[in-house]
Coordinates of C-alpha atoms and ligand atoms in Angstrom, one line a residue:
M1 CA 89.0 174.6 47.6
N2 CA 85.6 173.4 46.4
V3 CA 84.9 173.8 42.8
P4 CA 81.5 175.6 42.3
N5 CA 78.9 173.3 40.9
P6 CA 78.4 174.6 37.3
A7 CA 74.7 173.6 37.4
T8 CA 74.1 176.0 40.3
A9 CA 76.8 178.7 39.7
G10 CA 75.3 182.2 39.6
T11 CA 72.0 181.6 41.4
V12 CA 69.7 184.3 42.7
L13 CA 67.6 183.8 45.9
V14 CA 64.2 185.3 45.4
L15 CA 62.2 186.1 48.6
N16 CA 58.5 187.0 48.9
S17 CA 58.0 188.0 52.6
G18 CA 54.5 188.1 54.0
S19 CA 53.4 188.9 57.5
S20 CA 53.6 185.3 58.7
S21 CA 55.3 183.6 55.8
I22 CA 58.2 183.7 53.4
K23 CA 58.1 182.1 50.0
F24 CA 61.6 181.5 48.6
Q25 CA 63.2 180.2 45.4
L26 CA 66.8 179.7 44.3
L27 CA 67.1 180.1 40.6
D28 CA 69.6 180.1 37.8
P29 CA 68.6 183.2 36.0
K30 CA 70.5 182.4 32.8
A31 CA 69.2 178.9 32.3
G32 CA 65.8 180.0 33.7
E33 CA 65.9 176.9 36.0
S34 CA 64.8 176.6 39.6
V35 CA 67.3 174.9 41.9
A36 CA 65.1 174.8 45.0
H37 CA 62.0 176.5 46.3
G38 CA 59.6 176.4 49.2
L39 CA 57.5 178.1 51.8
I40 CA 58.0 179.0 55.5
E41 CA 54.6 179.5 57.1
R42 CA 52.9 180.2 60.4
I43 CA 55.9 182.3 61.6
G44 CA 55.3 183.4 65.2
E45 CA 52.7 180.7 65.9
T46 CA 53.3 177.7 68.2
E47 CA 53.8 175.4 65.3
G48 CA 55.5 176.7 62.1
R49 CA 56.2 174.7 59.0
I50 CA 58.9 174.8 56.3
V51 CA 58.4 173.0 53.0
F52 CA 61.5 172.7 50.9
H53 CA 61.5 171.3 47.4
H54 CA 64.8 170.7 45.8
T55 CA 66.2 168.7 42.9
T56 CA 66.3 165.4 44.7
G57 CA 63.1 165.6 46.8
T58 CA 61.0 167.5 49.3
D59 CA 61.9 168.1 53.0
E60 CA 59.5 169.3 55.6
H61 CA 60.4 170.8 58.9
V62 CA 57.8 171.4 61.6
G63 CA 58.4 173.3 64.8
A64 CA 58.3 176.8 66.3
I65 CA 59.6 179.5 64.0
P66 CA 59.5 182.5 66.3
D67 CA 60.3 185.2 63.7
H68 CA 61.4 185.9 60.1
R69 CA 65.1 185.8 61.0
S70 CA 64.9 182.2 62.4
G71 CA 62.8 181.2 59.4
L72 CA 65.3 182.6 56.9
R73 CA 68.3 181.1 58.8
K74 CA 66.6 177.7 58.6
V75 CA 66.1 178.1 54.8
L76 CA 69.8 179.1 54.4
E77 CA 70.8 176.0 56.4
M78 CA 68.6 173.9 54.2
L79 CA 70.1 175.4 51.0
E80 CA 73.6 174.8 52.4
G81 CA 72.5 171.2 53.1
L82 CA 72.1 170.8 49.4
G83 CA 75.8 170.0 49.4
R84 CA 78.1 173.0 49.8
P85 CA 78.3 176.3 51.6
L86 CA 75.9 178.8 50.3
L87 CA 78.3 181.2 48.7
E88 CA 80.1 178.4 46.9
V89 CA 76.8 177.4 45.4
G90 CA 77.1 180.8 43.9
I91 CA 74.3 183.1 45.2
I92 CA 75.1 186.3 43.3
A93 CA 72.1 188.4 44.4
V94 CA 68.9 188.4 46.4
G95 CA 65.7 189.5 44.7
H96 CA 62.9 190.8 46.9
R97 CA 59.4 190.9 45.7
L98 CA 58.0 194.1 47.1
V99 CA 54.4 195.0 46.8
H100 CA 53.9 198.8 46.9
G101 CA 56.5 201.2 45.4
G102 CA 54.0 204.1 45.4
D103 CA 55.0 206.9 43.1
V104 CA 58.7 206.5 44.1
F105 CA 60.0 203.2 42.7
H106 CA 59.6 202.6 39.0
E107 CA 62.2 199.9 38.4
P108 CA 64.3 197.2 40.1
T109 CA 66.2 199.0 42.8
L110 CA 69.4 198.2 44.7
I111 CA 68.3 198.1 48.4
D112 CA 70.1 200.3 50.9
D113 CA 69.0 201.7 54.2
E114 CA 67.3 204.6 52.5
V115 CA 65.2 202.3 50.2
V116 CA 64.2 200.2 53.2
K117 CA 63.0 203.4 55.0
T118 CA 61.1 204.6 52.0
V119 CA 59.3 201.2 51.5
S120 CA 58.5 201.4 55.2
D121 CA 57.1 204.9 54.8
L122 CA 54.9 203.6 51.9
S123 CA 53.2 201.1 54.4
V124 CA 50.3 203.5 54.7
L125 CA 49.4 202.5 51.1
A126 CA 49.8 198.7 51.7
P127 CA 49.5 198.1 55.5
L128 CA 49.3 194.3 55.1
H129 CA 52.2 193.9 52.8
N130 CA 54.9 196.6 53.0
P131 CA 55.8 196.1 56.7
A132 CA 56.4 192.4 56.1
N133 CA 58.5 193.2 53.0
V134 CA 60.6 195.5 55.2
V135 CA 61.2 192.8 57.8
G136 CA 62.2 190.4 54.9
M137 CA 64.7 192.9 53.5
E138 CA 66.2 193.7 56.9
V139 CA 66.7 190.1 57.9
A140 CA 68.0 189.0 54.5
R141 CA 70.5 191.8 54.3
E142 CA 71.9 190.9 57.7
E143 CA 72.1 187.2 56.9
L144 CA 73.5 187.7 53.4
P145 CA 75.5 190.9 53.6
D146 CA 78.0 190.3 50.8
V147 CA 75.6 190.2 47.8
P148 CA 73.4 192.9 46.3
H149 CA 69.8 192.9 47.4
V150 CA 67.4 194.2 44.8
G151 CA 63.8 195.2 45.2
V152 CA 61.3 194.4 42.4
F153 CA 58.0 196.2 42.9
D154 CA 54.6 194.9 42.0
T155 CA 53.5 198.4 41.1
A156 CA 56.5 199.4 39.0
F157 CA 55.3 198.3 35.5
F158 CA 52.2 200.4 35.8
H159 CA 53.8 203.7 36.8
T160 CA 53.4 205.0 33.2
L161 CA 49.6 204.4 33.2
P162 CA 48.0 207.3 31.4
A163 CA 46.6 209.9 33.8
A164 CA 43.0 209.2 32.7
A165 CA 43.4 205.6 33.7
A166 CA 45.4 206.3 36.9
T167 CA 43.1 209.0 38.3
Y168 CA 40.1 208.5 40.6
A169 CA 37.4 211.0 40.1
I170 CA 37.6 212.4 43.7
D171 CA 38.5 215.7 45.3
R172 CA 41.9 216.6 43.8
D173 CA 43.3 218.0 47.1
I174 CA 42.4 214.9 49.1
A175 CA 43.8 212.7 46.3
R176 CA 47.1 214.6 46.3
E177 CA 47.5 214.8 50.0
H178 CA 46.9 211.1 50.5
R179 CA 48.6 209.9 47.3
I180 CA 45.3 208.4 46.1
R181 CA 45.6 207.1 42.6
R182 CA 45.5 203.8 40.7
Y183 CA 48.9 202.1 41.0
G184 CA 48.2 198.6 39.7
F185 CA 49.7 195.3 40.9
H186 CA 51.0 192.0 39.6
G187 CA 53.1 194.2 37.3
T188 CA 56.0 191.8 37.2
S189 CA 53.7 189.1 35.9
H190 CA 51.9 191.3 33.3
E191 CA 55.3 192.5 32.0
Y192 CA 56.8 189.0 31.9
V193 CA 53.8 187.4 30.3
S194 CA 53.3 190.1 27.6
G195 CA 56.9 189.8 26.7
R196 CA 56.8 186.0 26.5
A197 CA 53.6 186.3 24.4
A198 CA 55.4 188.4 21.8
E199 CA 58.2 186.0 21.7
F200 CA 55.9 183.0 21.3
L201 CA 54.2 184.7 18.4
G202 CA 57.6 185.8 16.9
R203 CA 56.3 189.4 16.8
D204 CA 57.8 192.7 17.9
I205 CA 56.1 193.6 21.2
R206 CA 55.9 197.2 20.0
E207 CA 53.4 196.2 17.3
L208 CA 51.0 194.3 19.7
N209 CA 47.9 195.3 21.5
Q210 CA 47.5 192.8 24.3
V211 CA 45.0 192.0 27.0
V212 CA 46.6 190.0 29.8
L213 CA 44.4 188.1 32.3
H214 CA 46.4 187.1 35.5
L215 CA 43.9 184.8 37.3
G216 CA 45.3 183.3 40.5
N217 CA 44.1 183.7 44.0
G218 CA 44.5 187.4 43.4
A219 CA 43.4 188.4 39.9
S220 CA 44.0 191.3 37.6
A221 CA 43.6 192.3 34.0
S222 CA 45.7 194.7 31.9
A223 CA 45.6 196.4 28.6
I224 CA 49.0 196.7 27.0
A225 CA 49.9 198.6 23.9
G226 CA 53.3 198.2 22.4
G227 CA 54.7 196.7 25.6
R228 CA 53.4 199.6 27.8
P229 CA 50.3 199.3 30.0
V230 CA 47.4 201.6 29.2
D231 CA 45.1 200.3 31.9
T232 CA 44.8 197.7 34.6
S233 CA 42.1 196.5 37.0
M234 CA 43.8 196.9 40.4
G235 CA 44.0 200.4 41.8
L236 CA 45.2 202.0 45.0
T237 CA 45.3 198.6 46.5
P238 CA 44.9 195.0 45.1
L239 CA 41.3 195.0 46.1
E240 CA 39.9 196.7 42.9
G241 CA 38.9 195.0 39.7
L242 CA 38.2 191.3 39.1
V243 CA 36.5 188.9 41.4
M244 CA 39.2 187.0 43.4
G245 CA 39.5 184.1 45.7
T246 CA 38.6 186.1 48.8
R247 CA 38.5 189.7 47.6
C248 CA 35.4 191.4 46.1
G249 CA 37.0 193.4 43.3
D250 CA 34.9 196.3 42.0
I251 CA 32.1 197.3 44.4
D252 CA 30.0 200.4 44.9
P253 CA 31.9 202.4 47.5
G254 CA 28.4 203.1 49.0
V255 CA 28.5 199.5 50.3
L256 CA 31.3 200.6 52.7
M257 CA 29.2 203.4 54.2
H258 CA 26.2 201.1 54.4
L259 CA 28.1 198.5 56.3
N260 CA 29.3 201.1 58.7
R261 CA 25.9 202.8 59.2
A262 CA 23.5 199.8 58.9
A263 CA 25.7 196.9 60.2
G264 CA 27.8 199.0 62.7
M265 CA 31.1 197.7 61.3
D266 CA 34.2 199.7 61.8
V267 CA 36.9 200.1 59.2
D268 CA 38.8 197.0 60.3
A269 CA 35.7 194.9 60.1
I270 CA 34.9 196.2 56.7
D271 CA 38.5 195.6 55.5
E272 CA 38.2 192.0 56.8
V273 CA 34.9 191.4 54.9
L274 CA 36.0 192.9 51.6
N275 CA 39.6 191.4 51.6
R276 CA 39.0 188.0 53.3
R277 CA 35.4 187.1 53.3
S278 CA 34.3 188.2 49.8
G279 CA 35.0 187.0 46.2
L280 CA 34.5 183.3 45.5
K281 CA 34.8 182.5 49.2
G282 CA 32.2 185.0 50.2
M283 CA 29.7 183.9 47.6
S284 CA 30.3 180.1 47.8
G285 CA 32.2 179.2 50.9
V286 CA 35.4 178.2 49.1
N287 CA 38.2 180.3 47.6
D288 CA 40.0 177.6 45.6
F289 CA 38.8 177.3 42.1
R290 CA 39.1 173.5 42.0
A291 CA 36.9 173.3 45.1
L292 CA 34.4 175.7 43.5
L293 CA 34.2 173.5 40.4
E294 CA 33.5 170.4 42.6
L295 CA 30.7 172.2 44.3
I296 CA 29.2 173.2 41.0
A297 CA 29.4 169.6 39.7
G298 CA 27.5 168.6 42.9
G299 CA 24.7 171.0 42.0
D300 CA 25.5 173.9 44.4
D301 CA 23.6 177.0 43.3
D302 CA 25.7 179.5 45.3
A303 CA 28.9 178.1 43.7
K304 CA 27.3 178.4 40.2
L305 CA 26.4 182.0 40.9
A306 CA 29.9 182.7 42.2
Y307 CA 31.3 181.3 38.9
D308 CA 28.9 183.3 36.9
V309 CA 29.8 186.6 38.7
Y310 CA 33.5 185.8 38.2
V311 CA 33.1 185.2 34.4
H312 CA 30.7 188.2 34.0
R313 CA 33.3 190.6 35.6
L314 CA 36.1 189.1 33.5
R315 CA 34.1 189.6 30.2
K316 CA 33.3 193.2 31.2
Y317 CA 37.1 194.0 31.5
I318 CA 37.9 192.2 28.3
G319 CA 35.3 194.3 26.5
A320 CA 36.5 197.5 28.1
Y321 CA 40.1 196.9 27.2
L322 CA 39.2 195.9 23.6
V323 CA 37.7 199.3 23.1
E324 CA 40.4 201.2 25.0
L325 CA 43.0 199.6 22.8
G326 CA 40.9 200.1 19.6
G327 CA 41.3 196.4 18.7
I328 CA 43.6 193.7 20.0
D329 CA 46.0 191.2 18.7
T330 CA 46.3 188.8 21.6
I331 CA 44.5 187.8 24.8
V332 CA 46.7 186.0 27.2
F333 CA 45.7 183.8 30.2
T334 CA 48.0 183.2 33.1
G335 CA 48.0 182.4 36.8
G336 CA 46.8 179.2 38.4
V337 CA 43.2 179.6 37.1
G338 CA 44.2 181.1 33.7
E339 CA 46.8 178.4 33.1
N340 CA 44.7 175.5 34.1
N341 CA 41.0 176.2 34.0
V342 CA 39.4 175.2 30.7
D343 CA 35.9 176.4 31.6
V344 CA 36.9 180.0 32.5
R345 CA 38.9 180.4 29.3
R346 CA 36.0 179.1 27.2
D347 CA 33.3 181.1 29.0
A348 CA 35.3 184.3 29.2
L349 CA 35.5 184.4 25.4
A350 CA 32.4 182.6 24.3
G351 CA 30.3 184.1 21.5
L352 CA 32.9 186.7 20.5
G353 CA 33.4 185.5 16.9
R354 CA 32.0 188.8 15.6
L355 CA 34.9 190.5 17.4
G356 CA 37.4 188.1 15.8
I357 CA 37.9 186.1 18.9
V358 CA 37.4 182.3 18.5
V359 CA 38.7 179.7 21.0
D360 CA 39.3 176.3 19.6
P361 CA 37.7 173.8 22.0
E362 CA 40.2 171.0 21.4
R363 CA 43.2 173.3 21.9
N364 CA 41.6 174.8 25.0
E365 CA 40.9 171.3 26.4
A366 CA 44.2 169.7 25.4
S367 CA 46.3 168.9 28.5
G368 CA 49.4 170.9 28.5
R369 CA 51.5 173.0 30.8
G370 CA 53.6 175.2 28.6
E371 CA 53.1 178.2 26.4
R372 CA 50.4 177.5 23.9
R373 CA 47.8 178.9 21.5
I374 CA 44.2 178.0 22.2
S375 CA 42.5 180.1 19.4
S376 CA 41.4 178.6 16.2
D377 CA 43.4 179.2 13.0
D378 CA 40.7 181.6 11.7
S379 CA 40.6 183.7 14.9
E380 CA 41.9 187.2 14.2
V381 CA 42.9 187.5 17.8
E382 CA 45.5 185.1 19.1
V383 CA 44.4 183.6 22.4
L384 CA 47.3 182.3 24.3
V385 CA 48.1 180.5 27.6
I386 CA 51.4 181.7 29.0
P387 CA 52.5 180.4 32.4
T388 CA 53.7 183.3 34.5
N389 CA 57.1 183.1 36.3
E390 CA 57.4 186.1 38.5
E391 CA 60.4 184.6 40.4
L392 CA 62.4 184.2 37.2
A393 CA 61.6 187.8 36.2
I394 CA 62.7 189.0 39.7
A395 CA 65.9 186.8 39.5
R396 CA 66.8 188.2 36.1
A397 CA 66.3 191.8 37.3
A398 CA 68.4 191.2 40.5
A399 CA 71.2 189.5 38.5
E400 CA 71.7 192.7 36.6
F401 CA 73.1 194.2 39.8
A402 CA 75.5 191.4 40.6
Ligands
ADP1 P1 48.5 182.9 43.8 O1 47.7 184.2 43.4 O2 48.4 182.6 45.2 O3 49.9 182.9 43.2 P2 47.9 180.8 41.8 O4 48.3 181.6 40.6 O5 48.8 179.7 42.2 O6 47.7 181.8 43.1 O7 46.4 180.3 41.6 C1 45.7 179.6 42.5 C2 44.4 179.3 41.9 O8 44.6 178.5 40.8 C3 43.5 178.5 42.9 O9 42.1 179.0 42.8 C4 43.5 177.1 42.3 O10 42.3 176.4 42.5 C5 43.7 177.4 40.8 N1 44.2 176.2 40.1 C6 45.4 175.7 40.2 N2 45.5 174.5 39.5 C7 44.2 174.4 38.9 C8 43.7 173.4 38.0 N3 44.4 172.4 37.6 N4 42.4 173.6 37.7 C9 41.7 174.6 38.1 N5 42.2 175.6 38.9 C10 43.4 175.5 39.3

């Protein structure tokens, strides 16, 4: 009998299934360490690709990946190739990142047939995401039938949003019939990061008013009082709120009618414009923040305007949440942009000394990757950078069911 490798005993496989991709990570939830992670992309196209990072290097596999099942099988083979059969490595659970739990799922949930069906029924609220999540659950449950599969929903953390923050001011009958309300997304990240911020400060989370800014390709802000969210920038869908890589965020809904009437666009065309051809990409031609900064350095006026719109929107949300919370203790930056971009952090909080918010330039610019404080010692509000780790949060939630 093989002896389980203690370094990888009790791992959780975390899956994030998209329509043509699966992101995966194998983690040790106790130690908080990643054993392997990677991405399967271009599923269903003539040439698919799997990138697999593990403790001793990176493997790449190029070739047709006809469907999610063959992609996942290939990943399981690669994991087994790490040295020993998968179950001996000690996978104790599979955690699924699920996007829309509607008003049904409020916490990590053990996946059975009924749960899969309900997530599928919620597809009307997230047509791009939930169907792919369903395929991911079905395939993974068949390939790994002997361990619990646990769904962790992007919306769950925000289910207690106060009614005033969760309600759109539209016809109540239409809203009820079509389940139109503000759900919020990136919840796993906002919950994880606000918890880590309290630990970093050595404070009880119940005493803290926090503004969390999750700035990645998608971006969202939240106001959190005593560990519970009181507002967040994303709504019925992840399109509302901040300026994002390719999404517009807040917009006058009249623009949609105008695009229909004046430009002759149907609903799918408008969806495409607002979700994929807007945000930084729409305004500047690039959605990646590093590329945007390069354009700005080269004197590109559109890129500069895109940056200014991005920062303007961010400041608007920070101001709104400061008042909603009646004062704040911490502002936390996370996500690829929030963790790495010195300029955005500086400009988002510039000139707010009168509100007790002072960023220390040296701390902000110091290279570093971990959890850190970037406010000055005399700043009343602690400004922190806390790297998010949604996979670890999902792995820990899933391990509870093992
Ligand atoms: P996702 O929402 O896909 O998880 P991430 O949180 O990884 O996205 O964030 C991606 C964004 O972070 C991109 O716009 C990328 O340019 C930006 N980013 C990553 N590293 C840096 C960096 N060192 N400096 C500036 N921006 C960065």
